[in-house]
mmCIF file of C-alpha atoms in Angstrom:
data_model
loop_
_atom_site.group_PDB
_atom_site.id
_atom_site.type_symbol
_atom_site.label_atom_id
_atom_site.label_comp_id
_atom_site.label_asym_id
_atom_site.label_seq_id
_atom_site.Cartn_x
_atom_site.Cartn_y
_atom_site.Cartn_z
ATOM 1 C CA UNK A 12 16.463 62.107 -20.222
ATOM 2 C CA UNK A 13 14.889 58.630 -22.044
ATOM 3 C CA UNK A 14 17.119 57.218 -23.462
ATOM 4 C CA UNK A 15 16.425 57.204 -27.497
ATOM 5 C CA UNK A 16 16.093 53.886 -28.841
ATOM 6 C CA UNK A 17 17.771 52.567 -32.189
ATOM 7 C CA UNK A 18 16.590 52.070 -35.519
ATOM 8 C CA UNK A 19 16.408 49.327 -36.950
ATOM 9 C CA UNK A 20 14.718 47.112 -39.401
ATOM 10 C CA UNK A 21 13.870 42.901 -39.615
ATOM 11 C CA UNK A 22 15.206 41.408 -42.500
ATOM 12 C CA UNK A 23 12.656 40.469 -45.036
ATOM 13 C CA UNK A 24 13.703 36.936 -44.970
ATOM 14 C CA UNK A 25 12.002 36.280 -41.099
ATOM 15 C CA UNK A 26 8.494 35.359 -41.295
ATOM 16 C CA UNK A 27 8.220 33.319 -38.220
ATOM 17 C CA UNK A 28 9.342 32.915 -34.715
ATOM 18 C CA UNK A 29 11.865 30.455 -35.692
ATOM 19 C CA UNK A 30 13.795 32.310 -38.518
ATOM 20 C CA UNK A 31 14.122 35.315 -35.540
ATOM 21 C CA UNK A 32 15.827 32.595 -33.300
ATOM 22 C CA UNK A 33 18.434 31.539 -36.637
ATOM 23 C CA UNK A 34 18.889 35.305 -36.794
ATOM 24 C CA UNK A 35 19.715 36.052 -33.319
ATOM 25 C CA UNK A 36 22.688 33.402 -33.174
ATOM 26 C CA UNK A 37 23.915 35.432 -35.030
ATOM 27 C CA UNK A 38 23.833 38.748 -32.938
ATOM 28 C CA UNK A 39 24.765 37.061 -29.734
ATOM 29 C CA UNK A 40 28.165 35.599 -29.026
ATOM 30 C CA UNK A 41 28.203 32.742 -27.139
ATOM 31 C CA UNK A 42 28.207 33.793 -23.445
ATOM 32 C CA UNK A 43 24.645 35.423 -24.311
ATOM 33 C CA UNK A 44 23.135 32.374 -26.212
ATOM 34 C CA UNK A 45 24.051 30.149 -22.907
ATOM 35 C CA UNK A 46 22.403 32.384 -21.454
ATOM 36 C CA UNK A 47 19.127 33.059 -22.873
ATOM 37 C CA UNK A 48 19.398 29.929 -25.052
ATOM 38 C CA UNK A 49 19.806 27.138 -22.613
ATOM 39 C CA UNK A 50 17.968 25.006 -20.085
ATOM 40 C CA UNK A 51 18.766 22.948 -16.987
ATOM 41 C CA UNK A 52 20.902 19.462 -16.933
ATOM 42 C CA UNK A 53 20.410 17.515 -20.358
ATOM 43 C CA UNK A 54 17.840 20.191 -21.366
ATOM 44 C CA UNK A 55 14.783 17.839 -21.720
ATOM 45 C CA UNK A 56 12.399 19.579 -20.509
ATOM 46 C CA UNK A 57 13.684 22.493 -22.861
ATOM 47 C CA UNK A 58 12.543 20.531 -25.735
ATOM 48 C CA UNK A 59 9.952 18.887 -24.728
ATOM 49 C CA UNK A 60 8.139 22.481 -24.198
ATOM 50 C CA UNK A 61 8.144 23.113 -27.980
ATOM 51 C CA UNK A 62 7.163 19.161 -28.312
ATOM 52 C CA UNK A 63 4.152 19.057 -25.973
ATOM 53 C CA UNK A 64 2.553 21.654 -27.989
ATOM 54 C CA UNK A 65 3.172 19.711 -31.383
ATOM 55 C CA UNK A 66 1.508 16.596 -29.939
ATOM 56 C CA UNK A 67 -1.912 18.446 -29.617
ATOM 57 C CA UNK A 68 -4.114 18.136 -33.122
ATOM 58 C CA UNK A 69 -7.019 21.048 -34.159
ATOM 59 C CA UNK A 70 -10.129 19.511 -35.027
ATOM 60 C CA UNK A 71 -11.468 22.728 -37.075
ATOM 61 C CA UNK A 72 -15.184 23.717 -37.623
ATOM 62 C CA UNK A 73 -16.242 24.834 -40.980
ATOM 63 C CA UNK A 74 -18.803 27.738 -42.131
ATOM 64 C CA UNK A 75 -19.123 29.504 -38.595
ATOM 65 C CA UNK A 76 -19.957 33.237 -38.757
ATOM 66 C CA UNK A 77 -16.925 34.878 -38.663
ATOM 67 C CA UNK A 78 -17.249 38.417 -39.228
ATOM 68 C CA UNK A 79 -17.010 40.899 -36.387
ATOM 69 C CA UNK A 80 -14.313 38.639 -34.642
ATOM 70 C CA UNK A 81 -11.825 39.718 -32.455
ATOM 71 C CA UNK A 82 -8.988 38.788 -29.907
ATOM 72 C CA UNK A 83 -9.868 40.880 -27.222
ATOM 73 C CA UNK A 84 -9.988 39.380 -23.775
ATOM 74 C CA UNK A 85 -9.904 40.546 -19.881
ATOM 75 C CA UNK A 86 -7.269 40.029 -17.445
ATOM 76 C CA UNK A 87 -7.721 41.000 -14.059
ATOM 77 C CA UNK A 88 -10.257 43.848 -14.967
ATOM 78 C CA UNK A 89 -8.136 44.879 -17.936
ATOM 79 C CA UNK A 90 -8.750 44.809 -21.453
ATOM 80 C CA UNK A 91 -6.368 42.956 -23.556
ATOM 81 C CA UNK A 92 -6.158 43.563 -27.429
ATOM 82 C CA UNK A 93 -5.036 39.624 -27.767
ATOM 83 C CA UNK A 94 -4.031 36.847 -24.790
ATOM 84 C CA UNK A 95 0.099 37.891 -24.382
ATOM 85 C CA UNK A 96 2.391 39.095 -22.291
ATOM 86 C CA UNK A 97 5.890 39.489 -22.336
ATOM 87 C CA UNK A 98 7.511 36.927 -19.690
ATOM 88 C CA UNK A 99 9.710 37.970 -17.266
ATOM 89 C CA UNK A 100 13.336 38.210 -18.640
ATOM 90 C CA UNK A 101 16.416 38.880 -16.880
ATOM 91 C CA UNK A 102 19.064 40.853 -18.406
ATOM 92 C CA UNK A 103 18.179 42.166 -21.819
ATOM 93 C CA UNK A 104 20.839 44.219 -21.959
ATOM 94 C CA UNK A 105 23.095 41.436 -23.091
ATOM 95 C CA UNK A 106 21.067 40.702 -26.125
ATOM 96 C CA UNK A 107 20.826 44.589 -27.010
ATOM 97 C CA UNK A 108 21.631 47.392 -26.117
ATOM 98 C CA UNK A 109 18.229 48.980 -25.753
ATOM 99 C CA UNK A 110 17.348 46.043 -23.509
ATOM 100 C CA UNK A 111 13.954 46.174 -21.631
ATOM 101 C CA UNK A 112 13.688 49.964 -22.896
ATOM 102 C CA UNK A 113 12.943 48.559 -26.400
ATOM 103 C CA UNK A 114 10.907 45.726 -24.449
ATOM 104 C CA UNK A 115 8.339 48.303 -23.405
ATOM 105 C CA UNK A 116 8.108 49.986 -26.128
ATOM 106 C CA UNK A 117 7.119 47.590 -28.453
ATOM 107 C CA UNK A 118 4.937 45.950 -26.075
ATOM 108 C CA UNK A 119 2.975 48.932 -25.712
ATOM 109 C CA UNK A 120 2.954 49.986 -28.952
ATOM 110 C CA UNK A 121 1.234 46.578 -29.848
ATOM 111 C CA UNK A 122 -1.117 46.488 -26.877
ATOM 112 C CA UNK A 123 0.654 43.220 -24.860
ATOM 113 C CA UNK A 124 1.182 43.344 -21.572
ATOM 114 C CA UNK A 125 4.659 43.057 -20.229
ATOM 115 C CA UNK A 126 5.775 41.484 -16.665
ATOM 116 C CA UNK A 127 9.367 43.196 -15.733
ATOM 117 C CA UNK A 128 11.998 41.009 -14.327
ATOM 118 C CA UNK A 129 13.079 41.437 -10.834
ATOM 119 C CA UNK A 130 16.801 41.305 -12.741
ATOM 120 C CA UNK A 131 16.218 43.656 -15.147
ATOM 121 C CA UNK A 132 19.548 45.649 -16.595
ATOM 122 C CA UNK A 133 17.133 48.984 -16.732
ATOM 123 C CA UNK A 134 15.932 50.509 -13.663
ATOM 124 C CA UNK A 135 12.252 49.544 -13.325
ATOM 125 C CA UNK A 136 10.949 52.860 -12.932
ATOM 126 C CA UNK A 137 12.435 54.311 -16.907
ATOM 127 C CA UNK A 138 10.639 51.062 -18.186
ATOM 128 C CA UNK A 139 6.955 51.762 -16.358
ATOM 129 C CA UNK A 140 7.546 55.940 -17.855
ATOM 130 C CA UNK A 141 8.318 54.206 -21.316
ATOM 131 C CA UNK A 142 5.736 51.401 -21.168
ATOM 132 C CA UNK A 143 2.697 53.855 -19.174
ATOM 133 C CA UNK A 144 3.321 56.683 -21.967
ATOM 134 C CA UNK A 145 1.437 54.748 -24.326
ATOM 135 C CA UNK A 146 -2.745 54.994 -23.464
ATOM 136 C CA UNK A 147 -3.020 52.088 -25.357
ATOM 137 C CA UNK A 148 -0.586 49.592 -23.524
ATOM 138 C CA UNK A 149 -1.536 46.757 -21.859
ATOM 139 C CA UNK A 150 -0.941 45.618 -18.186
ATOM 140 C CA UNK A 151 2.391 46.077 -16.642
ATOM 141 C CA UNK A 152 3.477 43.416 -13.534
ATOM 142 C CA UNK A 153 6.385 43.090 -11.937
ATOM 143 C CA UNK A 154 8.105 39.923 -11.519
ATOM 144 C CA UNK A 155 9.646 39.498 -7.691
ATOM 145 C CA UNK A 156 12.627 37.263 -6.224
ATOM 146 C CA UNK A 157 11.522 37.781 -2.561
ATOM 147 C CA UNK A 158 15.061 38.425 -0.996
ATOM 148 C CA UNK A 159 16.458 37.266 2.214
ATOM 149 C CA UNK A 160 16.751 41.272 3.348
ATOM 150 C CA UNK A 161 12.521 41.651 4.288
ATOM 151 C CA UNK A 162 12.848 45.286 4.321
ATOM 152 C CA UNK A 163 14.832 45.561 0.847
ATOM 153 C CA UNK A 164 12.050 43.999 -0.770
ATOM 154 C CA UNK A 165 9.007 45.689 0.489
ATOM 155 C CA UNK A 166 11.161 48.626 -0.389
ATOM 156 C CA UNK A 167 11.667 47.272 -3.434
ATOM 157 C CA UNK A 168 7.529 46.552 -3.997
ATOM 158 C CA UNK A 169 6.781 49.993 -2.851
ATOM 159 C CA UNK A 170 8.657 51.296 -5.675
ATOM 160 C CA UNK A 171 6.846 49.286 -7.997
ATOM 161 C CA UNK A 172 3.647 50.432 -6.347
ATOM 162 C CA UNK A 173 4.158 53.920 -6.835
ATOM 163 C CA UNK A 174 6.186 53.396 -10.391
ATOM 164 C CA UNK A 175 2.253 52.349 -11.525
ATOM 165 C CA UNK A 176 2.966 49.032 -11.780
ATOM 166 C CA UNK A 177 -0.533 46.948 -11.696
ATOM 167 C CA UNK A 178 0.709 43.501 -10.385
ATOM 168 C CA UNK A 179 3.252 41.559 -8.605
ATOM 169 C CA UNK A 180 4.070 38.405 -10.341
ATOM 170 C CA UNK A 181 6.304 35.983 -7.186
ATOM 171 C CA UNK A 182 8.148 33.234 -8.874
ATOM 172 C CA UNK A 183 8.433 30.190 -6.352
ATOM 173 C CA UNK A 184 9.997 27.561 -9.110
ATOM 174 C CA UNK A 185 13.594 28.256 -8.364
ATOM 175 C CA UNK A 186 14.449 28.062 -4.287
ATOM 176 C CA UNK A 187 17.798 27.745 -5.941
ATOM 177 C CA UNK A 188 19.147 27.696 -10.060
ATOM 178 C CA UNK A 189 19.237 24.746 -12.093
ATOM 179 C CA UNK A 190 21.925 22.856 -13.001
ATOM 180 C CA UNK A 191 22.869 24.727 -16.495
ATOM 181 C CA UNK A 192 25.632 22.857 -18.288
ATOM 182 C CA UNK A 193 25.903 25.469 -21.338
ATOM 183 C CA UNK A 194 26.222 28.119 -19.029
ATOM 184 C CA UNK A 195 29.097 26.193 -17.181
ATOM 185 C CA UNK A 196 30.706 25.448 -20.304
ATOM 186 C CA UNK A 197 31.024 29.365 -21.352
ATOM 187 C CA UNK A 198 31.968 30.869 -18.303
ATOM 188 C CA UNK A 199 28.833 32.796 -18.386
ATOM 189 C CA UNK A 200 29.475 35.937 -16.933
ATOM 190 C CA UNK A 201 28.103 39.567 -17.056
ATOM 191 C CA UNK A 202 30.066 41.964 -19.229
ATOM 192 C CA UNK A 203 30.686 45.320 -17.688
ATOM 193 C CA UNK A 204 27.988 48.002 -17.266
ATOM 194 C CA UNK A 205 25.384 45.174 -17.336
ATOM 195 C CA UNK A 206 23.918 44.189 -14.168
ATOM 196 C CA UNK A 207 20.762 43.290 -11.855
ATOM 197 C CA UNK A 208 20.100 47.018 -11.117
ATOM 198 C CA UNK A 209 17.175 47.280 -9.134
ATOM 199 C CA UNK A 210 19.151 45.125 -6.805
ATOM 200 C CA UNK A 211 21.576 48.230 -6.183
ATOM 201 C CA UNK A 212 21.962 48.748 -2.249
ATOM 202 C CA UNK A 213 21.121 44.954 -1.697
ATOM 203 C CA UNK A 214 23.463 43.779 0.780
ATOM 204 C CA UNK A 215 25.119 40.417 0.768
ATOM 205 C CA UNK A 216 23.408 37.479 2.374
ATOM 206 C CA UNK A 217 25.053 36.285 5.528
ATOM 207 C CA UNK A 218 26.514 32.909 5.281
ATOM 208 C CA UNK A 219 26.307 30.123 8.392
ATOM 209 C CA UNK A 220 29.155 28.925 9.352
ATOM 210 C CA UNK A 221 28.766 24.975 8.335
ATOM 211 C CA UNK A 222 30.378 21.796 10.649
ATOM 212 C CA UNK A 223 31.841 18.935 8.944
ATOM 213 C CA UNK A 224 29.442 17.357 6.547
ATOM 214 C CA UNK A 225 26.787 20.047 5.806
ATOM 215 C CA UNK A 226 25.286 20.871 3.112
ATOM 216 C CA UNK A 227 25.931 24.498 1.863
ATOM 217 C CA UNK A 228 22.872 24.403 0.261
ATOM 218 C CA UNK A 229 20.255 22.927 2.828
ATOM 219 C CA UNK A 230 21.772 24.211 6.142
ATOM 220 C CA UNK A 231 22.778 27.651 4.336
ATOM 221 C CA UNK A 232 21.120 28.955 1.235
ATOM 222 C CA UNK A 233 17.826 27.253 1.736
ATOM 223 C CA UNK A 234 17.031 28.741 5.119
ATOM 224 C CA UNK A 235 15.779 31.802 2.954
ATOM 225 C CA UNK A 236 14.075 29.873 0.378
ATOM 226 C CA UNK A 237 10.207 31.082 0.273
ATOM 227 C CA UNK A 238 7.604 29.571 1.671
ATOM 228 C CA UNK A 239 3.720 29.771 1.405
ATOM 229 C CA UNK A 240 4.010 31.910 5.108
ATOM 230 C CA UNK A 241 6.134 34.499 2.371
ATOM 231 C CA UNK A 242 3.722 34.528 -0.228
ATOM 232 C CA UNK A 243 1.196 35.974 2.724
ATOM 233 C CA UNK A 244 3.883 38.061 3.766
ATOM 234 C CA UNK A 245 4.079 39.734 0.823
ATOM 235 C CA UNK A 246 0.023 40.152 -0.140
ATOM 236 C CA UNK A 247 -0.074 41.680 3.175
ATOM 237 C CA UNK A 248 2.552 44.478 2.431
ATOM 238 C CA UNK A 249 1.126 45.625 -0.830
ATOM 239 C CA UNK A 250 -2.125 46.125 -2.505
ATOM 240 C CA UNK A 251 -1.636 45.028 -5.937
ATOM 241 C CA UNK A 252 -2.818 41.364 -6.664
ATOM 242 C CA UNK A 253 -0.593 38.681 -6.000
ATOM 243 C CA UNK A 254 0.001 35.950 -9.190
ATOM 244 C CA UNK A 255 2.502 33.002 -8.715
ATOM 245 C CA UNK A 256 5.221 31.707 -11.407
ATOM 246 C CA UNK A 257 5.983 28.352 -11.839
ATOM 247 C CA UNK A 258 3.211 26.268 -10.585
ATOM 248 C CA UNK A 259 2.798 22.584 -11.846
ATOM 249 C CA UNK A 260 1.287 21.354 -9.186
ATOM 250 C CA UNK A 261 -2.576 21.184 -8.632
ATOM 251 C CA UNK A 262 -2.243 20.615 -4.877
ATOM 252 C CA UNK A 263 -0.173 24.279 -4.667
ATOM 253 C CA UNK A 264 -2.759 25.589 -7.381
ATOM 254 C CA UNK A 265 -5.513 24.918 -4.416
ATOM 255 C CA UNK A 266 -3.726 26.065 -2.431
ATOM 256 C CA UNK A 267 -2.858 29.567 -3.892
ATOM 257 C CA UNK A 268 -6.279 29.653 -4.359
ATOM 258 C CA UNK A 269 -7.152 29.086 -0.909
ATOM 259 C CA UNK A 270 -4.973 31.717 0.421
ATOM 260 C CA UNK A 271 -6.612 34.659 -2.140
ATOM 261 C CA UNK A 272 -3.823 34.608 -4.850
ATOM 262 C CA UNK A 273 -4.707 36.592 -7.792
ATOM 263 C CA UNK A 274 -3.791 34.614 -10.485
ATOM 264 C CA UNK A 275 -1.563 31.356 -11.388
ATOM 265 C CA UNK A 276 1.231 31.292 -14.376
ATOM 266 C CA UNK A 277 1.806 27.944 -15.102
ATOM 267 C CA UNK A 278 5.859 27.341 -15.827
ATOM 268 C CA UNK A 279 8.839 25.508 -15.484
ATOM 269 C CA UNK A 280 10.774 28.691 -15.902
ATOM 270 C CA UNK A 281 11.935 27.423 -19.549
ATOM 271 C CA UNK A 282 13.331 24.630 -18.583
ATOM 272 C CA UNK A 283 16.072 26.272 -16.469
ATOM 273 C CA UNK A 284 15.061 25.154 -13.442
ATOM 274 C CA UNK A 285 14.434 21.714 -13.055
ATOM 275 C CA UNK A 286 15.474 19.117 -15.876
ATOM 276 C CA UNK A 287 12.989 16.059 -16.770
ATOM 277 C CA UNK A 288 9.679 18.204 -15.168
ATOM 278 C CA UNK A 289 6.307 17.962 -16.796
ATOM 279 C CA UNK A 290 6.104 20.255 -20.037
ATOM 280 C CA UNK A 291 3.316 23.296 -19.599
ATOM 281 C CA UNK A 292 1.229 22.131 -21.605
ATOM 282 C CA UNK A 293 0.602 18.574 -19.354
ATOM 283 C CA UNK A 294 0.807 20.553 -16.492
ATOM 284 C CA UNK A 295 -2.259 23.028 -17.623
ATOM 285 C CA UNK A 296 -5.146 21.147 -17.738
ATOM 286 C CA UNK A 297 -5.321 19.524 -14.615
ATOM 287 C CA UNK A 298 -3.926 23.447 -12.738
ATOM 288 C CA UNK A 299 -7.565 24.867 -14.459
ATOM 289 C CA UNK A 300 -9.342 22.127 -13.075
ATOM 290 C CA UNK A 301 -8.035 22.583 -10.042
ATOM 291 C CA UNK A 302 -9.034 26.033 -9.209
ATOM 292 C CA UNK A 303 -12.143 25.952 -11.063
ATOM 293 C CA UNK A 304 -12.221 29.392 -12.466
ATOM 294 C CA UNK A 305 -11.671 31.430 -9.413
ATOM 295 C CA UNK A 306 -8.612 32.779 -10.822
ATOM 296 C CA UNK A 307 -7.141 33.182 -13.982
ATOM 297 C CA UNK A 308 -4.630 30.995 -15.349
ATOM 298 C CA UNK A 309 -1.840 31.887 -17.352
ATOM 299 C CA UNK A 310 1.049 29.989 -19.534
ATOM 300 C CA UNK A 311 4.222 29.697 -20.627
ATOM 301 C CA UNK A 312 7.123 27.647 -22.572
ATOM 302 C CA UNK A 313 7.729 26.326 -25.563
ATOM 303 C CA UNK A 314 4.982 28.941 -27.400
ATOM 304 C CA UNK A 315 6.670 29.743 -30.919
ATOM 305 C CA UNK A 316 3.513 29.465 -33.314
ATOM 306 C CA UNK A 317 -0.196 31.276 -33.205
ATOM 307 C CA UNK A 318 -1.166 27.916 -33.235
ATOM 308 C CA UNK A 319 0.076 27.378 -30.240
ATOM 309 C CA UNK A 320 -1.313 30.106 -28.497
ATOM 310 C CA UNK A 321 -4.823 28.869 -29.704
ATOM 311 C CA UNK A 322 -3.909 25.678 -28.023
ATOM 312 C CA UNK A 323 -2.962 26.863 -24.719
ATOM 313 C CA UNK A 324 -6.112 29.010 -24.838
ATOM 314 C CA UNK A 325 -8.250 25.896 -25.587
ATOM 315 C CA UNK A 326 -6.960 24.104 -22.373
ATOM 316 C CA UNK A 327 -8.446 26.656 -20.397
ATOM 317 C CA UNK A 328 -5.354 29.543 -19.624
ATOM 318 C CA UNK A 329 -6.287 33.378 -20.222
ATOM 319 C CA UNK A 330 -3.269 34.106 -21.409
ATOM 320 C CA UNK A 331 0.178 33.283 -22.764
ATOM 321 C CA UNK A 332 3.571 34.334 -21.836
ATOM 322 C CA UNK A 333 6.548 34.922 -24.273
ATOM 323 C CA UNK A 334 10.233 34.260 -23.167
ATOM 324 C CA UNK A 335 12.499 33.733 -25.840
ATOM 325 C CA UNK A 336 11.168 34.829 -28.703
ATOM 326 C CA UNK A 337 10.689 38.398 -27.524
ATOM 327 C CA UNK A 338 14.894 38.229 -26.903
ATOM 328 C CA UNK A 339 15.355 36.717 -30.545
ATOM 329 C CA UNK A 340 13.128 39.667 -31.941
ATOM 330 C CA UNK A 341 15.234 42.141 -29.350
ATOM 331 C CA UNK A 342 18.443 40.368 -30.607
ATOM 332 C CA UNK A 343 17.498 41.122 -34.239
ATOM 333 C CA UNK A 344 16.580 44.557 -33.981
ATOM 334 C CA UNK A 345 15.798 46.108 -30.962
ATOM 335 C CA UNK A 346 12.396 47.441 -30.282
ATOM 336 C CA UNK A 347 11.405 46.656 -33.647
ATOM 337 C CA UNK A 348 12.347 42.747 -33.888
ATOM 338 C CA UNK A 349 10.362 42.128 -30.518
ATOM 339 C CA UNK A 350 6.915 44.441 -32.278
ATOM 340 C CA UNK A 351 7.765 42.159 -35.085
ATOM 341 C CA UNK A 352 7.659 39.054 -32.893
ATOM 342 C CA UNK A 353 4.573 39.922 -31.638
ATOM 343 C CA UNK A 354 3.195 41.335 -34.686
ATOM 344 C CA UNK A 355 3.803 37.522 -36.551
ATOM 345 C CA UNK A 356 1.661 35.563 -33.108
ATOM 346 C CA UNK A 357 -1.264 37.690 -33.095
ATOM 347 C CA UNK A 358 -1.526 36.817 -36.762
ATOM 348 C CA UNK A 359 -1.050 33.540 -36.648
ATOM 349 C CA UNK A 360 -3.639 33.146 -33.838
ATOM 350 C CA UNK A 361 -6.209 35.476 -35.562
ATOM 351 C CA UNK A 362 -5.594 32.807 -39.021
ATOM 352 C CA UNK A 363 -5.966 30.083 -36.797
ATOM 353 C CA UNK A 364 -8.963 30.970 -35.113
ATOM 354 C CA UNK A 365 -10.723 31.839 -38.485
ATOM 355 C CA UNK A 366 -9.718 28.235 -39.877
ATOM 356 C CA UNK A 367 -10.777 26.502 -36.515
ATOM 357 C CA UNK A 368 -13.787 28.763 -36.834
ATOM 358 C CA UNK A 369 -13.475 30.333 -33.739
ATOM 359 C CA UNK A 370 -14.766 34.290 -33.861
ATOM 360 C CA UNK A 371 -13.296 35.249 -30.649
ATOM 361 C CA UNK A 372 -11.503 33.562 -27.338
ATOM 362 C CA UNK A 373 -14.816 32.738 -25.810
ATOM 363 C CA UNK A 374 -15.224 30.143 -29.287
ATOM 364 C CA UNK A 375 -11.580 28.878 -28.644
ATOM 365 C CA UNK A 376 -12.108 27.516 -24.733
ATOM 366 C CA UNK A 377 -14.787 25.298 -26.631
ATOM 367 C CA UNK A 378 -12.817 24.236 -29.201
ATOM 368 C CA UNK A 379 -12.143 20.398 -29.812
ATOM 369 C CA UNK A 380 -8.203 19.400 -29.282
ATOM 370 C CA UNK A 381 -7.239 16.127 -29.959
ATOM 371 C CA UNK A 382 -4.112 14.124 -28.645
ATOM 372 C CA UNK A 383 -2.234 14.438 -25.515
ATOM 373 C CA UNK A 384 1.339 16.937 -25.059
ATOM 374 C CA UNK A 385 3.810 14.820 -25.307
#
């Protein structure tokens, strides 16, 4: 039986992505805000995401036709209602109870496509029957950890297959986690009943015995780490498309390309990863160069305002990815707070297109930007 969702409304007082995240502190104690709230080392590049997009001026155009517009776009021979997804977020459960149930819900109801987390505290296949019931729903991926069991994670990608999942979505940004201080401080720990459950039946990694003077992590843990031979691997065990998380890097962007990825998402996984790396917005530009439009490029980090959608979509990526602010709306109110979320972007980005006078998406890649992220 699905389970039924809460109800629950957004206080009148939130009208922007940033009175959700003053709300949620106050739904989440403070094992879940270290959590879902911090970023790696002294949590630079944390900031600097919201910065970058800041440092980037609109040059608007005046007394453009405007009527008829629309936000509509295509994603890997999809139809999009407007240029988001849902990122990939681990755990939901421990900002609500409804978790990535509500997640789906409100993605579909709003026509945004949603990429599952690999750690998700809901069993992947009662998300796809709650996102899939809705005809007008966007895409659904799936994001993958490649494990170091081979045969637990092409089990693992068959289920997605057949769960009517429409993409796999390999993040290759964190060969091991970043260095989180807040979590550290906390304790941050899973409470009980919350846990990685598509993971259920993976068995523990085997450990190699170390002599004097090794490194756990590079003559141990990093012996599974993925590598470009793995992302081949894995396109050759499945026939959804292949996209990549975390790419910064034109050199790997060419080379996804070269190897017949489906699509890029530009990240630094939040800032959780690695502290002091190049915001998303630097990063961008030169990854669309790089491939030249033989695949699509997506983003993600730092995105709070419709503005900065428009932005992103004016540097050349298809579409944005939301993190954060999707948990703040879930935080808030369940599957209502993250509608609401998304409800306040696509707004803002339809207001700002009208005032940069900009009818649809094909108007924005033209649009004039001026500055540099900072």
């Amino acid at each position: 039986m699905m389970h039924r969702l809460q109800r629950q409304t957004v206080p009148a007082s939130i009208v922007n992505l940033a009175d959700h995240e003053q709300q949620a502190r106050q739904h989440l104690d403070d094992n879940a805000w270290a959590y879902f709230g911090g970023g790696a080392g002294d949590e630079i590049t944390l900031r600097a995401n919201r910065t970058a997009w800041d440092a980037l001026r609109l040059q608007p155009r005046v007394l453009q036709r405007l009527a008829g517009g629309h936000t509509r776009t295509t994603l890997l021979g999809r139809t999009l209602a407007h240029p988001m997804m849902l990122a990939p977020v681990a755990f939901q459960r421990l900002a609500h109870i409804d978790g990535e149930l509500a997640s789906a819900y409100a993605a579909a109801a709003l026509g945004t496509g949603m990429v599952l987390s690999t750690q998700a505290s809901t069993p992947l296949e009662t998300v796809a029957q709650a996102f899939l019931a809705d005809v007008g729903s966007g895409p659904l991926w799936f994001q993958l950890y490649l494990q170091h069991d081979r045969g637990f994670t092409r089990t693992l990608v068959q289920r997605a297959e057949a769960a009517g999942y429409e993409a796999l979505v390999l993040t290759v940004d964190a060969p091991v986690s970043g260095i989180r201080d807040r979590e550290r401080r906390v304790g941050f720990h899973l409470p009980p009943g919350i846990r990685a459950v598509n993971l259920d039946g993976l068995s523990p990694r085997p450990s190699r015995p170390l002599q004097a003077g090794r490194s756990a992590l590079f003559d141990d843990l990093l012996h599974d780490a993925p590598t470009w031979d793995d992302v081949q691997w894995l396109q050759s065990i499945t026939h959804l498309p292949v996209l990549l998380k975390g790419v910064l890097h034109p050199d790997d962007a060419r080379q996804a390309a070269a190897i017949g990825v489906a699509g890029l998402i530009v990240s630094n996984h939040g800032g959780r990863t690695l502290d002091t790396a190049l915001t998303t917005a630097q990063a961008l530009p030169a990854i669309v160069q790089a491939v030249q439009g033989r695949l699509p490029v997506l983003v993600d980090g730092g995105i709070r305002r419709g503005t900065d959608v428009f932005k992103a979509l004016a540097l050349g990526a298809s579409a944005v990815l939301l993190g954060r602010p999707a948990i703040h709306g879930l935080a808030n109110a369940g599957a209502v707070g993250v509608a609401h979320v998304l409800r306040l972007l696509r707004d803002e980005l339809e207001a700002t297109m009208a005032l940069m006078g900009c009818a649809t998406l094909a108007d924005v890649a033209a649009a004039n930007l001026l500055g540099n992220p900072a």
